[in-house]
Amino acid sequence: MEQNRQEFLMELLQTPSPSSMEMQIQKKWINEVSEFADKIITDNAGNAIGVLNPEAEFKILLAGHCDEIALVINRIDDHGYLHFDKMGGINPKAAIGMKVTVLGFSGTITGVIGVNAQHHGGIKGDFDLEDLFIDCGAKSKEEMEKYVQIGDLAVYKRTPEILMDRYISGRGLDNRTGAFIVAEVLRRLAGKDLKVGVYAASTVNEETNMGGAYFAAAGIAPDMAIACDVTFATDYPGVNKNKHGDVQLEKGPVLAKGAPINIKINQLLEKSARSLNMKVQYELTQRATGTDADKMRLTGRGVPVGLVSLPLRYMHSPVETVSIRDIDEEVDLLVKMIEDLTGEESLNPLDD
């Protein structure tokens, strides 16, 4: 990955983007993508969409969601401690002892998630978020209310790290990496003689309701759509591969197979992978994908969808980990597939 592209990715990863509050990261994404897109579209959900060749009849939509999981403040107690619920799939055990950035209505402040000292009995094995709290140093509810109100959000205070010059670790790689990937695909395709219109969307709200993907696909009415998300890597200790499959970092992008996935989109992706001499991996999504693909598929008259995922370790933790090489390969794969589209492709599985 080129240095300036890695810097853009790291900027995205350091920008708080909790589901329902993605405005800051979207403005940075738009500022970057406007340098090479023919057109920028936004909508009332908060999506940011870069477009190439907007006059083309055949349209492909790439969706990578920019929102991250977060904590939402639901109570301020008399002593100034913040109590919270989850905005997305927060793991209570991963939250213990973490520093957080509270995105208060009057500015951001730092807090810590308190935990009972082991000397005093520690925290019991069976607990939930309601047993935890955030300590920002306030002495009273009145002092805390100068900074925070009910419904404000907080994210883990975690700086992304490069591991062994090959992996990136941090919070919210699910799925700011996807928002980065769709932007990179658009950048790489800019200036090429495309036969199709390309719509790269940094979507919102995937971690909570996938409403951004619905707005994007309903507004664009694409002929095909591909969600660019992350999936569970199983290449670290303690994972049951017989149950969860064998997905590894640096073994290639992951294609989904299952009822929601259009088989012809997978065939196009596999053909492009072969031409690049690139390995791909597979995951099963028998009933639903759990990604933006599910909502895009059911808009308008129906949209054929695919899902290309980045292997990710430690899902929904403050130390999610991905491979830089895998990011580059996913971009290469999508660029090649789109370059080769004629706009005459049939995605009807019954057509020979």
Coordinates of C-alpha atoms in Angstrom, one line a residue:
M1 CA 0.0 0.0 0.0
E2 CA 1.3 3.4 -0.9
Q3 CA 2.2 5.6 2.0
N4 CA -0.3 8.4 1.2
R5 CA -3.1 5.8 0.9
Q6 CA -2.1 4.3 4.2
E7 CA -2.2 7.7 5.8
F8 CA -5.7 8.2 4.5
L9 CA -6.8 4.9 5.9
M10 CA -5.2 5.7 9.3
E11 CA -7.0 9.1 9.3
L12 CA -10.3 7.3 8.8
L13 CA -9.5 4.8 11.6
Q14 CA -8.7 7.6 14.0
T15 CA -12.0 9.5 13.3
P16 CA -14.9 8.6 15.7
S17 CA -17.8 7.3 13.6
P18 CA -20.3 5.7 15.8
S19 CA -23.5 4.5 14.2
S20 CA -25.9 7.5 13.9
M21 CA -23.0 10.0 14.2
E22 CA -20.9 9.5 11.1
M23 CA -20.8 13.1 9.9
Q24 CA -17.2 13.8 10.7
I25 CA -15.8 10.8 8.9
Q26 CA -18.1 11.3 5.9
K27 CA -16.8 14.8 5.4
K28 CA -13.2 13.5 5.3
W29 CA -14.2 10.7 2.9
I30 CA -16.0 13.2 0.6
N31 CA -13.0 15.6 0.7
E32 CA -10.7 12.7 -0.5
V33 CA -13.0 11.2 -3.0
S34 CA -14.0 14.5 -4.6
E35 CA -10.4 14.7 -6.0
F36 CA -11.2 11.9 -8.5
A37 CA -14.9 11.3 -8.7
D38 CA -17.0 12.7 -11.5
K39 CA -19.8 13.4 -9.0
I40 CA -20.5 13.2 -5.3
I41 CA -24.0 12.3 -4.0
T42 CA -25.3 12.5 -0.4
D43 CA -28.7 11.6 1.0
N44 CA -30.9 12.1 4.0
A45 CA -29.5 9.0 5.7
G46 CA -26.0 10.4 5.7
N47 CA -24.5 8.3 3.0
A48 CA -21.6 9.7 0.9
I49 CA -21.4 8.3 -2.7
G50 CA -18.7 8.9 -5.3
V51 CA -19.6 8.3 -8.9
L52 CA -17.7 7.6 -12.1
N53 CA -19.3 7.6 -15.5
P54 CA -22.7 8.7 -14.2
E55 CA -24.3 8.7 -17.7
A56 CA -23.8 4.9 -18.1
E57 CA -27.0 2.9 -18.2
F58 CA -25.6 -0.1 -16.3
K59 CA -24.7 0.8 -12.7
I60 CA -22.7 -1.1 -10.1
L61 CA -22.9 -0.1 -6.4
L62 CA -20.1 -0.8 -4.0
A63 CA -21.0 -0.3 -0.3
G64 CA -18.5 -0.1 2.6
H65 CA -20.0 1.1 5.8
C66 CA -18.2 3.7 7.8
D67 CA -19.9 3.4 11.1
E68 CA -18.4 1.7 14.1
I69 CA -19.9 0.1 17.3
A70 CA -20.2 2.5 20.3
L71 CA -21.6 3.1 23.7
V72 CA -24.6 5.3 24.2
I73 CA -25.1 7.1 27.5
N74 CA -28.4 6.2 29.1
R75 CA -28.0 7.6 32.7
I76 CA -25.9 10.0 34.7
D77 CA -25.9 9.1 38.4
D78 CA -25.8 11.4 41.3
H79 CA -22.0 11.0 41.6
G80 CA -21.3 11.9 38.0
Y81 CA -20.7 8.4 36.7
L82 CA -22.0 7.6 33.2
H83 CA -24.0 4.5 32.6
F84 CA -24.5 3.2 29.1
D85 CA -26.0 0.8 26.7
K86 CA -24.6 -0.5 23.4
M87 CA -24.9 1.1 19.9
G88 CA -24.1 -2.0 17.9
G89 CA -22.5 -5.3 19.0
I90 CA -20.4 -4.3 22.0
N91 CA -18.8 -7.1 23.9
P92 CA -19.0 -6.3 27.7
K93 CA -15.9 -8.3 28.5
A94 CA -13.8 -6.3 26.0
A95 CA -14.9 -3.1 27.6
I96 CA -13.5 -3.7 31.0
G97 CA -10.7 -1.2 31.9
M98 CA -10.8 0.6 28.5
K99 CA -10.3 4.3 28.0
V100 CA -13.1 6.0 26.1
T101 CA -13.7 9.2 24.2
V102 CA -17.1 10.5 25.2
L103 CA -18.6 12.6 22.3
G104 CA -20.5 15.0 24.5
F105 CA -22.9 17.6 23.3
S106 CA -20.5 20.4 24.4
G107 CA -17.2 18.7 23.3
T108 CA -15.3 15.5 23.7
I109 CA -13.9 14.3 27.0
T110 CA -11.9 11.3 28.2
G111 CA -13.3 8.7 30.5
V112 CA -12.3 5.2 31.8
I113 CA -14.6 2.2 32.2
G114 CA -14.3 1.4 35.9
V115 CA -14.0 -2.1 37.3
N116 CA -14.1 -3.4 40.8
A117 CA -10.6 -4.1 42.1
Q118 CA -9.6 -7.8 42.4
H119 CA -8.8 -7.1 46.0
H120 CA -12.5 -6.2 46.6
G121 CA -13.8 -9.2 44.8
G122 CA -13.3 -8.2 41.2
I123 CA -15.9 -8.5 38.6
K124 CA -18.0 -11.6 38.5
G125 CA -17.9 -13.9 35.5
D126 CA -21.5 -13.3 34.4
F127 CA -22.1 -9.6 33.8
D128 CA -23.5 -7.2 31.3
L129 CA -23.0 -3.6 30.2
E130 CA -25.4 -2.5 33.0
D131 CA -22.8 -3.6 35.5
L132 CA -20.2 -1.2 34.0
F133 CA -19.8 2.6 34.1
I134 CA -17.6 5.4 32.8
D135 CA -15.6 7.6 35.1
C136 CA -14.7 11.0 33.6
G137 CA -13.5 12.5 36.9
A138 CA -16.7 14.4 37.6
K139 CA -17.8 14.8 41.2
S140 CA -21.5 15.2 40.7
K141 CA -24.3 14.8 38.2
E142 CA -24.6 18.5 37.9
E143 CA -20.9 18.8 36.8
M144 CA -21.2 15.9 34.4
E145 CA -24.3 17.4 32.8
K146 CA -22.2 20.4 31.6
Y147 CA -20.5 18.1 29.1
V148 CA -22.8 15.1 28.5
Q149 CA -26.5 14.4 28.0
I150 CA -28.6 11.3 27.6
G151 CA -28.0 9.8 24.1
D152 CA -24.5 11.1 23.7
L153 CA -22.1 8.4 22.4
A154 CA -18.6 7.1 23.3
V155 CA -16.0 5.1 21.5
Y156 CA -12.9 3.3 22.8
K157 CA -9.9 5.6 23.0
R158 CA -7.6 3.4 20.8
T159 CA -4.9 4.5 18.4
P160 CA -4.5 2.1 15.4
E161 CA -1.2 0.3 15.3
I162 CA 0.9 -1.4 12.6
L163 CA 2.0 -4.9 13.6
M164 CA 5.2 -6.3 12.0
D165 CA 4.7 -4.0 8.9
R166 CA 2.0 -6.3 7.7
Y167 CA -1.1 -6.0 9.9
I168 CA -3.2 -3.1 11.2
S169 CA -4.8 -3.4 14.6
G170 CA -7.3 -1.0 16.3
R171 CA -11.0 -0.3 16.9
G172 CA -13.6 0.0 14.2
L173 CA -11.7 -1.7 11.4
D174 CA -15.2 -3.1 11.0
N175 CA -15.8 -1.4 8.7
R176 CA -13.9 1.8 8.1
T177 CA -11.6 -0.5 6.0
G178 CA -14.6 -1.1 3.7
A179 CA -15.2 2.6 3.3
F180 CA -11.6 3.0 2.5
I181 CA -11.7 0.1 0.0
V182 CA -14.6 1.4 -2.0
A183 CA -12.9 4.8 -2.2
E184 CA -9.7 3.2 -3.4
V185 CA -11.5 1.2 -6.1
L186 CA -13.0 4.4 -7.4
R187 CA -9.7 6.2 -7.4
R188 CA -8.0 3.4 -9.3
L189 CA -10.8 3.3 -11.9
A190 CA -10.8 7.1 -12.4
G191 CA -9.7 8.0 -15.9
K192 CA -10.3 4.5 -17.3
D193 CA -12.6 3.8 -20.3
L194 CA -15.4 2.3 -18.2
K195 CA -18.5 0.7 -19.8
V196 CA -20.5 1.0 -16.6
G197 CA -21.3 3.6 -14.0
V198 CA -19.6 3.0 -10.7
Y199 CA -21.1 4.2 -7.5
A200 CA -18.9 3.8 -4.4
A201 CA -20.8 4.4 -1.2
S202 CA -19.6 5.0 2.3
T203 CA -22.7 3.9 4.0
V204 CA -24.1 4.6 7.5
N205 CA -25.9 2.7 10.2
E206 CA -24.8 -0.8 9.2
E207 CA -24.0 -1.8 12.8
T208 CA -27.5 -0.9 14.0
N209 CA -30.1 -1.2 11.2
M210 CA -28.4 -1.1 7.8
G211 CA -30.7 1.8 6.8
G212 CA -27.9 3.6 5.0
A213 CA -27.5 0.7 2.5
Y214 CA -31.2 0.7 1.9
F215 CA -31.2 4.5 1.1
A216 CA -28.2 4.1 -1.2
A217 CA -29.6 1.3 -3.2
A218 CA -33.1 2.7 -3.4
G219 CA -31.8 6.0 -4.6
I220 CA -29.4 4.7 -7.2
A221 CA -31.3 1.6 -8.4
P222 CA -28.2 -0.3 -9.4
D223 CA -28.1 -3.3 -11.7
M224 CA -25.8 -5.0 -9.3
A225 CA -24.4 -4.3 -5.9
I226 CA -21.4 -5.6 -3.8
A227 CA -21.1 -5.1 -0.1
C228 CA -17.4 -4.7 1.0
D229 CA -17.3 -5.6 4.6
V230 CA -15.2 -7.8 7.0
T231 CA -15.7 -11.4 8.1
F232 CA -14.5 -13.6 10.9
A233 CA -10.9 -14.8 10.5
T234 CA -10.4 -18.1 12.3
D235 CA -6.6 -18.3 12.3
Y236 CA -5.9 -17.7 15.9
P237 CA -5.9 -19.8 19.0
G238 CA -9.2 -21.0 20.5
V239 CA -11.4 -20.9 17.4
N240 CA -13.3 -24.0 16.4
K241 CA -12.7 -24.2 12.6
N242 CA -15.0 -27.2 12.2
K243 CA -17.8 -24.9 13.4
H244 CA -16.7 -21.5 12.0
G245 CA -14.8 -22.4 8.9
D246 CA -11.2 -21.8 7.9
V247 CA -10.6 -18.1 7.0
Q248 CA -7.0 -16.7 7.3
L249 CA -5.3 -13.4 7.0
E250 CA -3.2 -13.1 3.8
K251 CA -5.0 -15.9 2.1
G252 CA -7.1 -13.7 -0.2
P253 CA -10.4 -11.8 -0.2
V254 CA -13.4 -13.8 1.1
L255 CA -16.4 -14.4 -1.2
A256 CA -19.8 -15.3 0.3
K257 CA -21.9 -18.2 -0.9
G258 CA -25.5 -18.7 0.0
A259 CA -29.1 -18.0 -0.8
P260 CA -28.8 -14.1 -0.8
I261 CA -25.8 -14.1 -3.1
N262 CA -26.1 -13.9 -6.9
I263 CA -24.1 -16.8 -8.3
K264 CA -23.1 -14.9 -11.5
I265 CA -21.5 -12.0 -9.5
N266 CA -19.3 -14.6 -7.8
Q267 CA -18.4 -16.1 -11.2
L268 CA -17.3 -12.6 -12.4
L269 CA -15.2 -12.2 -9.2
E270 CA -13.7 -15.7 -9.6
K271 CA -12.8 -15.0 -13.2
S272 CA -11.1 -11.8 -12.3
A273 CA -9.2 -13.5 -9.4
R274 CA -7.9 -16.2 -11.9
S275 CA -6.7 -13.6 -14.3
L276 CA -4.8 -11.9 -11.4
N277 CA -3.5 -15.3 -10.2
M278 CA -5.1 -14.4 -6.9
K279 CA -6.4 -16.8 -4.3
V280 CA -9.9 -16.3 -2.8
Q281 CA -11.5 -17.7 0.3
Y282 CA -15.2 -18.5 0.9
E283 CA -17.7 -18.1 3.7
L284 CA -21.2 -19.4 4.0
T285 CA -24.2 -17.1 4.3
Q286 CA -27.0 -19.5 4.0
R287 CA -30.0 -17.3 5.0
A288 CA -28.6 -13.8 5.3
T289 CA -25.3 -12.1 5.2
G290 CA -25.6 -9.8 8.2
T291 CA -24.2 -7.0 6.0
D292 CA -25.4 -4.1 3.8
A293 CA -26.0 -6.7 1.1
D294 CA -29.2 -7.8 2.8
K295 CA -30.8 -4.4 2.6
M296 CA -29.5 -3.5 -0.9
R297 CA -30.9 -6.8 -2.3
L298 CA -34.4 -5.9 -1.3
T299 CA -34.7 -2.4 -2.8
G300 CA -36.7 -1.5 -5.8
R301 CA -37.4 -4.5 -8.1
G302 CA -34.6 -6.4 -6.3
V303 CA -30.9 -6.0 -6.8
P304 CA -28.5 -8.9 -7.5
V305 CA -25.8 -8.8 -4.7
G306 CA -22.4 -10.1 -3.9
L307 CA -20.3 -9.8 -0.7
V308 CA -16.5 -9.5 -0.7
S309 CA -15.1 -9.5 2.8
L310 CA -11.8 -8.7 4.5
P311 CA -10.6 -11.4 7.0
L312 CA -10.6 -9.8 10.4
R313 CA -9.4 -11.1 13.8
Y314 CA -11.1 -10.2 17.1
M315 CA -14.4 -8.9 15.7
H316 CA -16.0 -6.1 17.7
S317 CA -13.1 -5.7 20.1
P318 CA -10.8 -2.7 20.6
V319 CA -8.0 -4.6 18.8
E320 CA -9.6 -5.8 15.5
T321 CA -6.8 -6.9 13.2
V322 CA -6.5 -7.1 9.4
S323 CA -3.8 -7.5 6.8
I324 CA -2.6 -4.7 4.6
R325 CA -2.0 -7.2 1.8
D326 CA -5.6 -8.4 2.0
I327 CA -6.8 -4.8 1.6
D328 CA -4.7 -4.3 -1.5
E329 CA -5.8 -7.6 -3.0
E330 CA -9.5 -6.8 -2.5
V331 CA -9.0 -3.5 -4.2
D332 CA -7.2 -5.2 -7.1
L333 CA -9.9 -7.8 -7.4
L334 CA -12.8 -5.3 -7.6
V335 CA -10.9 -3.0 -10.0
K336 CA -10.2 -5.8 -12.4
M337 CA -13.8 -7.1 -12.3
I338 CA -15.3 -3.6 -12.9
E339 CA -12.8 -2.9 -15.7
D340 CA -13.9 -6.0 -17.5
L341 CA -17.6 -5.3 -17.3
T342 CA -19.2 -4.6 -20.6
G343 CA -22.6 -3.4 -19.3
E344 CA -24.2 -6.2 -21.3
E345 CA -23.9 -8.8 -18.5
S346 CA -26.9 -10.8 -17.5
L347 CA -27.1 -11.6 -13.8
N348 CA -30.1 -13.9 -14.3
P349 CA -28.9 -17.4 -13.0
L350 CA -31.2 -19.1 -15.5
D351 CA -29.4 -17.5 -18.5
D352 CA -26.6 -19.6 -20.0

